[in-house]
Coordinates of C-alpha atoms in Angstrom, one line a residue:
M100 CA -87.4 13.1 122.8
R101 CA -87.9 16.6 124.4
V102 CA -91.9 16.2 123.0
D103 CA -93.9 13.5 124.0
P104 CA -95.4 12.1 120.8
A105 CA -98.3 11.0 122.6
T106 CA -99.9 14.3 123.0
K107 CA -98.9 15.7 119.5
Y108 CA -99.3 13.1 116.9
T109 CA -102.4 10.7 116.8
P110 CA -102.0 7.4 114.9
F111 CA -103.1 6.8 111.6
P112 CA -106.4 4.6 112.1
P113 CA -106.2 1.1 110.3
V114 CA -108.2 0.2 107.3
D115 CA -111.3 -2.3 108.3
L116 CA -110.4 -4.6 106.1
P117 CA -110.2 -8.1 107.7
D118 CA -109.9 -10.3 104.2
R119 CA -107.4 -8.5 102.6
R120 CA -105.9 -10.6 100.5
W121 CA -103.1 -8.7 99.0
P122 CA -100.5 -10.6 101.7
S123 CA -100.9 -13.3 99.6
A124 CA -100.3 -11.9 96.1
T125 CA -97.1 -11.9 94.4
I126 CA -95.7 -9.5 91.5
T127 CA -95.5 -11.6 88.2
R128 CA -95.5 -8.8 86.0
P129 CA -94.5 -5.2 85.5
P130 CA -96.7 -2.5 86.1
I131 CA -97.5 0.3 83.6
W132 CA -94.9 2.8 84.5
A133 CA -94.9 6.3 84.4
S134 CA -92.4 8.9 84.7
V135 CA -92.8 12.0 86.6
D136 CA -89.3 13.4 86.7
L137 CA -89.8 16.6 84.3
R138 CA -92.9 17.6 86.3
D139 CA -93.1 16.4 90.0
G140 CA -88.8 15.9 89.7
N141 CA -88.6 18.9 88.6
Q142 CA -90.4 21.1 90.8
A143 CA -88.2 20.0 93.7
L144 CA -85.1 20.6 92.5
V145 CA -83.1 23.7 93.9
E146 CA -82.0 24.5 90.4
P147 CA -85.0 23.5 87.7
M148 CA -84.0 21.9 84.8
G149 CA -84.4 24.4 81.4
I150 CA -84.8 23.1 78.0
E151 CA -81.5 21.4 77.4
R152 CA -81.4 19.6 80.2
K153 CA -85.2 18.3 79.9
A154 CA -84.5 17.3 76.4
R155 CA -81.4 15.0 77.7
M156 CA -83.8 13.4 80.8
Y157 CA -86.6 13.0 78.2
N158 CA -84.3 11.5 75.8
A159 CA -83.0 9.2 78.6
L160 CA -86.4 7.9 79.6
V161 CA -87.7 7.2 76.1
A162 CA -84.1 5.1 75.5
M163 CA -85.1 3.1 78.9
G164 CA -88.4 2.4 77.6
F165 CA -91.0 4.7 79.1
K166 CA -94.3 4.9 77.2
E167 CA -96.0 7.5 79.2
I168 CA -94.1 10.4 80.3
E169 CA -95.5 13.4 81.9
V170 CA -93.2 16.7 80.6
G171 CA -94.6 19.1 82.9
F172 CA -97.6 21.3 84.5
P173 CA -98.1 23.6 80.9
A174 CA -100.2 26.1 82.7
A175 CA -98.2 26.8 85.9
S176 CA -94.9 27.2 84.3
Q177 CA -93.7 28.9 81.0
T178 CA -90.6 26.7 80.7
D179 CA -92.9 23.7 81.4
F180 CA -95.3 25.3 78.6
D181 CA -92.7 25.7 75.9
F182 CA -90.8 22.4 76.5
A183 CA -94.5 20.9 75.8
R184 CA -94.2 22.5 72.4
Y185 CA -90.2 21.7 71.6
L186 CA -91.2 18.2 72.0
I187 CA -94.3 18.5 69.7
E188 CA -92.8 20.8 67.0
H189 CA -89.6 18.9 66.5
D190 CA -91.2 15.8 66.4
M191 CA -89.2 14.0 69.4
V192 CA -92.3 11.9 70.7
P193 CA -92.3 8.4 69.5
D194 CA -95.8 6.5 67.8
D195 CA -96.0 4.2 71.1
V196 CA -95.0 6.9 73.5
T197 CA -97.5 9.2 75.4
L198 CA -96.9 12.9 77.0
Q199 CA -98.8 13.2 80.0
V200 CA -99.6 17.0 81.1
L201 CA -100.6 18.1 84.8
V202 CA -103.2 20.5 85.5
Q203 CA -105.2 21.8 88.6
A204 CA -109.2 21.7 88.3
R205 CA -109.6 25.4 87.2
E206 CA -110.6 26.2 83.7
P207 CA -108.0 28.7 82.8
L208 CA -105.6 26.4 83.8
I209 CA -107.3 23.8 81.8
R210 CA -107.8 25.5 78.6
R211 CA -104.2 26.3 78.5
T212 CA -102.8 22.8 78.8
F213 CA -105.1 22.2 75.8
E214 CA -102.7 24.7 74.0
A215 CA -99.7 23.4 74.6
L216 CA -101.0 20.1 73.2
K217 CA -101.9 21.3 69.8
G218 CA -100.3 19.1 67.0
C219 CA -99.9 16.2 69.3
K220 CA -100.9 13.0 68.5
R221 CA -101.8 11.2 72.0
A222 CA -101.6 12.6 75.7
I223 CA -102.9 12.1 78.6
V224 CA -104.4 15.1 80.6
H225 CA -104.3 14.4 84.4
V226 CA -106.3 16.8 86.1
Y227 CA -106.5 16.7 90.2
N228 CA -107.6 18.5 93.2
S229 CA -107.2 18.1 96.8
T230 CA -109.2 15.5 98.7
S231 CA -108.0 14.8 102.1
E232 CA -110.4 15.8 105.4
L233 CA -107.4 18.0 106.4
Q234 CA -106.9 20.0 102.9
R235 CA -110.8 20.4 102.9
R236 CA -110.9 21.9 106.2
V237 CA -107.9 24.2 106.4
V238 CA -107.4 25.4 103.4
F239 CA -110.2 25.4 101.2
G240 CA -112.9 25.6 103.4
M241 CA -115.2 23.1 102.0
D242 CA -117.3 20.0 102.3
R243 CA -117.5 17.3 100.3
A244 CA -119.6 18.0 98.0
G245 CA -118.2 21.1 97.1
I246 CA -114.8 19.3 96.6
I247 CA -116.4 17.0 94.1
D248 CA -117.9 19.9 92.4
I249 CA -114.5 20.7 91.6
A250 CA -113.9 17.7 90.1
R251 CA -116.7 17.6 88.0
Q252 CA -116.3 20.8 86.3
G253 CA -112.5 20.3 85.6
A254 CA -113.7 16.9 83.9
Q255 CA -116.2 18.5 82.4
L256 CA -113.9 21.2 80.6
I257 CA -111.4 18.3 79.5
H258 CA -114.1 16.3 78.2
T259 CA -115.7 19.1 76.2
L260 CA -112.4 20.6 75.0
A261 CA -111.0 16.9 74.3
D262 CA -114.1 16.7 71.7
E263 CA -112.8 20.1 69.8
T264 CA -109.1 18.6 69.1
D265 CA -107.6 16.6 67.0
T266 CA -105.0 15.2 70.1
E267 CA -106.5 11.4 71.1
I268 CA -107.2 12.4 74.7
V269 CA -106.6 10.0 77.5
Y270 CA -108.2 10.9 80.9
Q271 CA -106.3 10.7 84.2
Y272 CA -108.0 12.0 87.8
S273 CA -106.3 12.1 90.9
P274 CA -107.6 12.8 94.2
E275 CA -105.2 14.3 95.5
S276 CA -103.9 13.4 99.1
F277 CA -105.3 10.7 98.8
T278 CA -103.9 8.9 102.0
G279 CA -105.5 11.3 104.1
T280 CA -109.1 11.0 102.3
E281 CA -111.6 8.8 103.9
L282 CA -112.2 5.7 101.8
D283 CA -115.7 5.9 100.9
F284 CA -115.6 10.0 100.1
A285 CA -112.8 8.5 97.5
V286 CA -114.7 6.6 96.0
D287 CA -117.3 9.0 95.7
I288 CA -115.3 11.6 94.0
C289 CA -113.8 9.3 91.5
E290 CA -117.1 8.0 90.3
A291 CA -118.2 11.3 90.1
V292 CA -115.9 11.7 87.3
M293 CA -116.4 8.4 85.5
D294 CA -119.8 9.6 85.4
V295 CA -118.5 12.6 83.3
Y296 CA -115.7 10.5 81.5
Q297 CA -118.0 7.5 81.1
P298 CA -114.7 4.9 80.9
T299 CA -115.1 1.8 79.1
P300 CA -112.9 -1.6 79.2
D301 CA -111.7 -0.3 75.3
K302 CA -111.0 3.2 77.1
R303 CA -110.1 3.0 80.2
L304 CA -109.5 6.1 83.0
I305 CA -106.9 6.7 85.0
L306 CA -107.6 6.9 88.8
N307 CA -104.7 8.0 90.3
L308 CA -104.2 7.2 94.3
P309 CA -101.1 8.8 95.6
S310 CA -99.7 8.9 98.5
T311 CA -99.3 12.4 98.5
V312 CA -97.9 12.5 102.0
E313 CA -96.5 9.2 103.3
M314 CA -98.4 8.8 106.3
A315 CA -98.8 4.8 107.7
T316 CA -96.8 2.0 107.2
P317 CA -97.0 0.7 103.7
N318 CA -99.0 -2.5 104.5
V319 CA -102.1 0.3 105.4
Y320 CA -101.2 2.0 101.9
A321 CA -101.7 -1.7 100.6
D322 CA -105.1 -1.7 102.2
Q323 CA -106.9 1.3 101.0
I324 CA -105.7 0.1 97.6
E325 CA -107.4 -3.0 97.7
W326 CA -110.4 -1.2 99.5
F327 CA -110.9 1.3 96.7
C328 CA -110.4 -1.5 93.9
R329 CA -113.0 -3.7 95.8
H330 CA -115.3 -0.6 96.4
V331 CA -115.3 1.5 93.2
K332 CA -117.9 0.6 90.5
N333 CA -116.8 -1.0 87.0
R334 CA -113.0 -1.7 87.8
D335 CA -112.7 -3.1 84.6
S336 CA -113.0 0.5 82.9
L337 CA -110.0 1.7 85.1
I338 CA -106.3 1.6 85.1
I339 CA -105.6 2.2 89.1
S340 CA -102.7 4.0 89.4
V341 CA -100.3 4.8 92.9
H342 CA -98.4 7.9 93.1
P343 CA -95.8 7.2 96.1
H344 CA -93.5 9.5 98.2
N345 CA -91.5 8.4 100.6
D346 CA -91.9 10.9 103.3
R347 CA -91.8 7.4 106.1
G348 CA -88.9 6.8 103.9
T349 CA -91.4 3.2 102.8
G350 CA -92.0 4.4 99.0
V351 CA -90.9 1.5 97.3
A352 CA -92.0 -0.9 99.7
A353 CA -95.6 0.9 99.6
T354 CA -95.6 0.6 96.2
E355 CA -94.9 -2.9 95.7
L356 CA -97.7 -3.9 98.5
A357 CA -99.9 -1.8 96.5
L358 CA -99.1 -3.4 93.3
M359 CA -99.8 -6.7 95.0
A360 CA -103.2 -5.4 96.8
G361 CA -104.5 -4.5 92.5
A362 CA -103.0 -1.1 91.2
D363 CA -101.9 -1.4 87.5
R364 CA -99.7 1.1 87.2
V365 CA -96.6 3.7 88.7
E366 CA -95.5 7.1 88.7
G367 CA -92.0 7.6 90.3
T368 CA -89.1 9.2 89.6
L369 CA -85.4 7.9 88.8
F370 CA -83.5 7.2 92.0
G371 CA -86.6 9.1 93.8
N372 CA -85.8 12.3 93.5
G373 CA -89.1 14.6 94.3
E374 CA -90.3 16.6 96.8
R375 CA -89.3 16.2 100.7
T376 CA -88.1 13.3 101.1
G377 CA -89.0 12.3 97.0
N378 CA -91.3 10.4 94.8
V379 CA -91.3 6.2 94.7
D380 CA -87.8 5.3 93.0
I381 CA -88.6 3.3 89.7
V382 CA -85.3 2.2 89.4
T383 CA -84.9 0.7 92.7
L384 CA -88.7 -1.0 92.2
A385 CA -87.8 -2.3 88.5
M386 CA -84.7 -4.3 89.7
N387 CA -86.4 -5.4 92.5
M388 CA -88.8 -7.1 90.1
F389 CA -85.7 -8.2 88.0
T390 CA -83.9 -10.0 91.0
Q391 CA -87.3 -12.1 91.1
G392 CA -87.0 -13.2 87.6
V393 CA -89.7 -10.3 86.6
D394 CA -88.6 -8.4 83.0
P395 CA -89.5 -5.0 84.1
G396 CA -90.0 -3.8 80.6
L397 CA -86.9 -1.1 81.8
D398 CA -83.5 -0.9 80.3
C399 CA -81.2 -0.5 83.5
S400 CA -77.8 -2.1 81.4
N401 CA -76.2 0.8 82.1
M402 CA -76.5 1.9 85.6
P403 CA -73.2 4.3 85.2
E404 CA -75.0 6.2 82.1
L405 CA -78.1 6.7 84.3
V406 CA -76.3 7.8 87.1
T407 CA -74.8 10.6 85.1
M408 CA -77.2 11.6 83.3
S409 CA -79.3 11.9 86.4
E410 CA -76.8 14.3 88.3
Y411 CA -75.9 16.0 85.1
C412 CA -79.8 17.1 84.9
T413 CA -80.8 17.2 88.7
R414 CA -77.5 18.8 89.7
L415 CA -78.2 16.2 92.7
P416 CA -75.7 13.7 93.6
V417 CA -77.2 9.7 93.6
H418 CA -75.6 8.4 97.4
P419 CA -73.1 6.0 96.9
R420 CA -75.0 3.3 99.0
H421 CA -78.3 3.6 96.7
P422 CA -79.8 0.4 95.8
Y423 CA -78.8 -1.2 92.6
A424 CA -77.4 2.5 91.2
G425 CA -74.7 4.1 94.2
E426 CA -70.9 3.1 93.6
L427 CA -70.5 1.3 96.7
V428 CA -73.4 -1.1 96.9
F429 CA -71.6 -3.9 94.9
T430 CA -68.4 -3.7 97.0
A431 CA -67.8 -5.7 99.9
F432 CA -64.6 -4.2 102.8
S433 CA -66.3 -6.7 104.9
G434 CA -63.6 -9.3 105.3
S435 CA -65.9 -12.2 106.0
H436 CA -68.1 -10.6 103.1
Q437 CA -65.1 -11.0 100.8
D438 CA -63.9 -14.3 101.4
A439 CA -67.8 -15.3 100.9
I440 CA -68.2 -13.1 97.5
N441 CA -64.7 -14.7 96.8
K442 CA -65.8 -18.4 97.1
G443 CA -69.4 -17.8 95.3
L444 CA -67.6 -16.6 92.1
R445 CA -65.4 -19.2 92.0
A446 CA -68.3 -21.5 92.6
L447 CA -70.2 -19.9 89.7
R448 CA -67.4 -20.3 87.4
Q449 CA -67.2 -24.0 88.2
S450 CA -71.2 -24.3 87.7
N451 CA -72.8 -24.2 84.8
S452 CA -76.3 -23.5 86.1
G453 CA -76.6 -20.0 84.5
V454 CA -78.6 -19.4 87.7
W455 CA -76.7 -16.2 89.9
E456 CA -76.2 -17.1 93.5
V457 CA -73.1 -15.4 94.9
P458 CA -73.3 -14.3 98.7
Y459 CA -74.1 -10.9 99.3
L460 CA -74.8 -10.1 95.7
P461 CA -78.3 -10.3 95.1
I462 CA -77.8 -9.6 91.6
D463 CA -74.5 -9.5 88.5
P464 CA -73.4 -6.0 88.6
T465 CA -72.4 -6.9 84.8
D466 CA -76.5 -6.8 84.5
V467 CA -76.4 -3.1 85.2
G468 CA -73.1 -2.0 83.3
R469 CA -71.2 -2.7 86.4
T470 CA -67.6 -4.7 86.4
Y471 CA -66.4 -7.0 89.0
E472 CA -62.9 -4.8 89.8
A473 CA -65.1 -2.7 92.2
V474 CA -66.5 -5.8 93.9
I475 CA -64.1 -6.5 96.4
R476 CA -61.8 -3.2 97.9
I477 CA -59.5 -3.3 100.8
N478 CA -59.3 -1.5 104.1
S479 CA -58.8 -2.4 107.5
Q480 CA -62.0 -3.9 107.6
S481 CA -60.6 -6.8 104.9
G482 CA -59.5 -9.9 104.9
K483 CA -57.8 -12.6 103.3
G484 CA -60.7 -13.7 101.1
G485 CA -60.6 -10.0 99.8
V486 CA -56.7 -10.0 99.5
A487 CA -56.9 -13.4 97.7
H488 CA -59.6 -12.4 95.2
I489 CA -57.5 -9.3 94.0
L490 CA -54.7 -11.0 93.3
E491 CA -56.4 -14.2 91.7
R492 CA -58.4 -11.3 89.8
D493 CA -55.8 -9.4 88.8
H494 CA -52.3 -11.6 88.7
A495 CA -53.9 -14.9 88.9
L496 CA -51.9 -15.7 92.3
Q497 CA -53.6 -19.1 93.6
M498 CA -52.2 -18.4 97.0
P499 CA -52.7 -20.9 99.9
R500 CA -54.7 -20.1 102.4
P501 CA -52.0 -20.1 105.4
L502 CA -50.5 -17.5 102.9
Q503 CA -53.4 -15.7 102.3
V504 CA -54.0 -15.4 106.1
E505 CA -50.2 -14.1 106.5
F506 CA -50.4 -11.4 104.0
S507 CA -54.0 -10.1 105.1
G508 CA -52.1 -9.4 108.2
V509 CA -50.2 -7.1 106.4
V510 CA -52.2 -5.5 104.4
Q511 CA -54.2 -5.2 107.4
H512 CA -51.4 -3.0 109.2
I513 CA -50.5 -0.9 106.8
T514 CA -54.6 0.1 106.2
D515 CA -54.3 0.2 110.4
E516 CA -52.3 3.0 109.9
S517 CA -53.6 4.8 107.1
E518 CA -56.8 5.0 107.5
G519 CA -57.5 4.7 104.3
E520 CA -58.7 2.2 101.1
V521 CA -55.6 0.2 99.6
T522 CA -56.1 0.2 95.8
A523 CA -55.8 -3.0 93.4
K524 CA -52.4 -1.4 92.3
Q525 CA -51.0 -0.6 95.8
L526 CA -52.3 -4.0 97.2
W527 CA -49.6 -5.9 94.4
D528 CA -47.0 -3.2 95.2
I529 CA -47.5 -4.1 98.8
F530 CA -47.2 -7.7 97.8
Q531 CA -44.0 -7.8 95.6
Q532 CA -42.4 -5.6 98.2
E533 CA -43.2 -8.4 100.5
Y534 CA -42.5 -11.6 98.8
L535 CA -40.8 -10.6 95.2
V536 CA -38.4 -7.7 95.6
Q537 CA -35.1 -8.4 97.2
H538 CA -34.4 -5.5 99.7
P539 CA -30.9 -4.0 100.6
G540 CA -28.8 -7.2 102.3
D541 CA -31.4 -9.8 101.1
L542 CA -29.4 -13.1 99.6
G543 CA -29.9 -13.2 96.0
L544 CA -29.8 -16.5 93.8
K545 CA -26.9 -15.7 90.9
E546 CA -26.0 -19.2 89.6
Y547 CA -27.0 -23.1 90.8
R548 CA -26.4 -26.7 89.2
T549 CA -27.3 -30.1 90.9
V550 CA -25.9 -33.3 90.4
P551 CA -26.6 -36.7 91.5
D552 CA -24.5 -37.8 94.8
T553 CA -22.2 -40.7 93.2
H554 CA -22.6 -42.5 96.8
A555 CA -26.1 -42.5 97.2
T556 CA -28.3 -42.6 94.2
D557 CA -31.5 -40.6 95.8
V558 CA -29.4 -37.7 97.1
R559 CA -28.6 -34.5 95.1
L560 CA -25.6 -32.3 95.4
L561 CA -26.4 -28.7 94.8
D562 CA -23.6 -26.0 94.1
A563 CA -25.3 -22.5 94.3
V564 CA -23.9 -18.5 93.9
L565 CA -25.6 -16.3 96.6
T566 CA -25.2 -12.4 96.2
V567 CA -25.5 -10.1 99.6
N568 CA -24.7 -6.4 98.4
D569 CA -23.2 -7.2 95.2
E570 CA -21.1 -10.1 97.1
D571 CA -20.7 -13.5 95.3
R572 CA -21.0 -15.7 98.4
P573 CA -20.5 -20.2 97.1
I574 CA -22.9 -22.2 99.0
H575 CA -23.2 -26.0 98.5
G576 CA -25.9 -28.6 100.0
R577 CA -27.0 -32.2 99.7
G578 CA -30.6 -33.8 99.9
N579 CA -33.3 -35.6 97.7
G580 CA -33.6 -32.9 95.6
P581 CA -32.5 -29.6 94.4
V582 CA -35.2 -27.9 96.8
D583 CA -34.3 -30.0 99.7
A584 CA -30.4 -29.5 98.9
F585 CA -30.9 -25.7 98.2
V586 CA -32.5 -25.5 102.2
D587 CA -29.4 -27.9 103.4
A588 CA -26.9 -25.0 102.0
L589 CA -28.8 -22.5 103.7
R590 CA -28.7 -23.9 106.9
T591 CA -24.6 -23.9 106.4
E592 CA -24.9 -20.3 105.2
T593 CA -27.2 -19.0 107.2
G594 CA -26.6 -20.6 110.3
M595 CA -30.5 -20.6 110.8
D596 CA -32.3 -24.0 112.2
L597 CA -34.4 -24.3 108.4
T598 CA -37.5 -26.5 107.9
L599 CA -39.9 -26.7 105.1
V600 CA -42.9 -27.0 106.4
N601 CA -45.1 -27.1 102.9
Y602 CA -44.7 -26.3 99.1
S603 CA -47.3 -25.6 96.1
E604 CA -46.6 -24.2 92.8
H605 CA -48.9 -23.0 89.6
A606 CA -48.2 -22.0 86.0
L607 CA -49.8 -18.5 85.1
G608 CA -49.9 -19.8 81.3
V609 CA -48.3 -22.6 78.8
G610 CA -45.2 -23.1 77.0
A611 CA -41.6 -22.9 77.6
N612 CA -41.4 -19.1 79.0
A613 CA -44.9 -19.1 81.0
Q614 CA -44.0 -18.2 84.6
A615 CA -44.7 -20.3 87.1
Y616 CA -45.4 -19.4 90.8
A617 CA -44.1 -21.1 93.8
Y618 CA -45.0 -21.0 97.6
V619 CA -43.1 -22.0 100.3
E620 CA -43.7 -22.0 103.9
M621 CA -40.7 -22.4 105.9
K622 CA -39.9 -22.9 109.7
A623 CA -37.0 -21.2 111.3
E624 CA -35.9 -22.0 114.9
G625 CA -37.5 -18.9 117.0
H626 CA -40.2 -18.0 114.5
A627 CA -43.0 -18.8 113.2
P628 CA -43.9 -20.3 110.2
M629 CA -43.2 -18.1 107.5
Y630 CA -44.3 -18.0 103.9
G631 CA -42.0 -17.1 100.7
V632 CA -43.2 -16.7 97.4
G633 CA -41.3 -17.1 93.9
R634 CA -41.4 -16.7 90.1
H635 CA -39.3 -17.7 87.2
S636 CA -40.2 -19.3 84.0
N637 CA -38.3 -22.5 85.4
I638 CA -40.2 -24.4 88.4
V639 CA -37.0 -25.2 90.3
Q640 CA -35.5 -22.2 89.9
A641 CA -39.0 -20.6 91.4
S642 CA -39.1 -22.8 94.3
L643 CA -35.5 -22.1 95.3
N644 CA -36.5 -18.2 94.8
A645 CA -39.6 -18.9 97.3
I646 CA -37.2 -20.4 99.6
L647 CA -34.9 -17.4 99.5
S648 CA -38.0 -14.8 99.8
A649 CA -39.2 -16.9 103.1
V650 CA -35.3 -16.8 104.6
N651 CA -35.0 -13.2 103.5
R652 CA -37.8 -12.4 105.6
V653 CA -36.7 -14.4 108.7
R654 CA -33.6 -12.4 108.0
R655 CA -35.0 -8.9 108.2
L656 CA -36.6 -9.7 111.5
N657 CA -33.7 -10.9 113.2
A658 CA -31.9 -8.0 111.8
A659 CA -35.2 -5.5 113.4
G660 CA -34.6 -7.4 116.5
Q661 CA -37.8 -8.8 116.1
S662 CA -39.5 -12.2 117.0
G663 CA -42.2 -14.6 115.6
G664 CA -45.2 -13.4 113.8
A665 CA -46.1 -13.5 110.3
R666 CA -45.5 -10.3 109.0
S667 CA -42.0 -9.4 108.6
T668 CA -41.6 -5.6 107.3
Q669 CA -43.0 -3.7 110.0
K670 CA -43.8 -0.2 109.2
T671 CA -42.3 2.7 111.1
K672 CA -44.1 5.7 111.7
E673 CA -42.5 7.3 108.8
D674 CA -43.2 4.1 106.8
A675 CA -46.8 4.9 107.8
Q676 CA -47.3 8.3 107.5
A677 CA -46.0 7.7 103.8
A678 CA -48.7 5.2 103.1
R679 CA -51.2 7.6 104.6
A680 CA -49.9 10.3 102.6
E681 CA -50.2 8.1 99.3
V682 CA -53.6 6.9 99.7
A683 CA -55.0 10.3 100.6
A684 CA -53.2 11.2 97.1
Q685 CA -55.1 8.7 95.5

């Protein structure tokens, strides 16, 4: 850094709380959630929401289960005033939902706020004034007594107007910039407001302690919350609320520790939209609780729909790596991750415990409206596990492990050249081209028949007809079964020393017409072992097709003047360019 931070910035002082209790606490129930998307989130937008976008987001927040929604700052914006009236006049506020409005502790603004609430059944009037030492000194030029007087007068006017309206008013007060306010002064000013409102356990006052600017590590915020809760009077008559921002990138952590420290309520926004680096992200907080077995009381089961709504209303994108919500958060490209996920999903299917345990997936993607299709995607970082997972998921292939290794090398060669992702469709096309499709010059099996050898009861004779570029070639062989006899015939036909190393098969269904897959590993002199794959409704035919698949791959290598290795279809520069263009087009 060009600037010495020690000469320009001072460290935040720690809170003297040697017997702090929050480190031993756990979150076992959700807080009271309060959305401030329509006010704090809206004021941070390049293009603030109008009535139509606000209404769409409001309806989504209600559907999610929010019971307290801050709908605006009616005295500061005509749009906010009109939106509050719109909700009230169109009877859009369910009986179990409370509108919240924000107002500074200034008389004209308070009176205008009450005008906006006419006809509302129940509302939270959230009044605030700045209390931090910096704001007192630099912005207002006032001492503690002057700042307390502003808060007290604002509360008194709200109390008076509340008595004159038919709306049930819930009181809320925020010492703005709480994190920069001396804790003893924060208690003093809040207790001065309490003296006006006279809260009781049956009619509690919301004291909102905002991290208006995140100024220290999350543990310091937790210390501040616990210290305040211990020292403020009549704690049972209060709802301690937090309103964290994310200037240090630790808003979620600070909020969770604040809840452990005694907070009852959280104000935040969907996906963390807000001024500067944003407000705390309520979606992440709720889903974090969900992963710990705690029902957050908010419905995030259709995350793609929430993302679409938010992006439409805010005209801001949700990052593809955003926790729980991003397009790529459940996607693994890494080979080792893919292999672990593939094995975890297989083990889960075999288990009856009902408990989610899959490596690298903290939650089941289907719980938030995602599918397993996007969990594993293939690029140059991928490995055998990911390739095997997709082919098993989409085509029921149960490839032996050596075949997984071999084919992943084929795919990696293509992804290295294309520098892009291979889709599931492209992966299947590559597999078919490598193992199942007959190329020009390949051997094809036109027909075959086997009969016992009259001179040896354990030996069978095989007669078959191969095709090469539409030319028929009869072949003959003998062995201890059709497969062995076919390999024997191919040795004579091709002049290659062929050995069958491994063989496996499986059906894709039941019944006479069910397709079967056969996998054979062949060894040809001068080459590493190489796999072939065959399919047919007849398992013997599938096996013979698999043998031809392996032999043809060796023949292609020989024709190209290559030797060894698991790959037979080596990409030329033109092939790589075509693959790159195909990936880019999709």
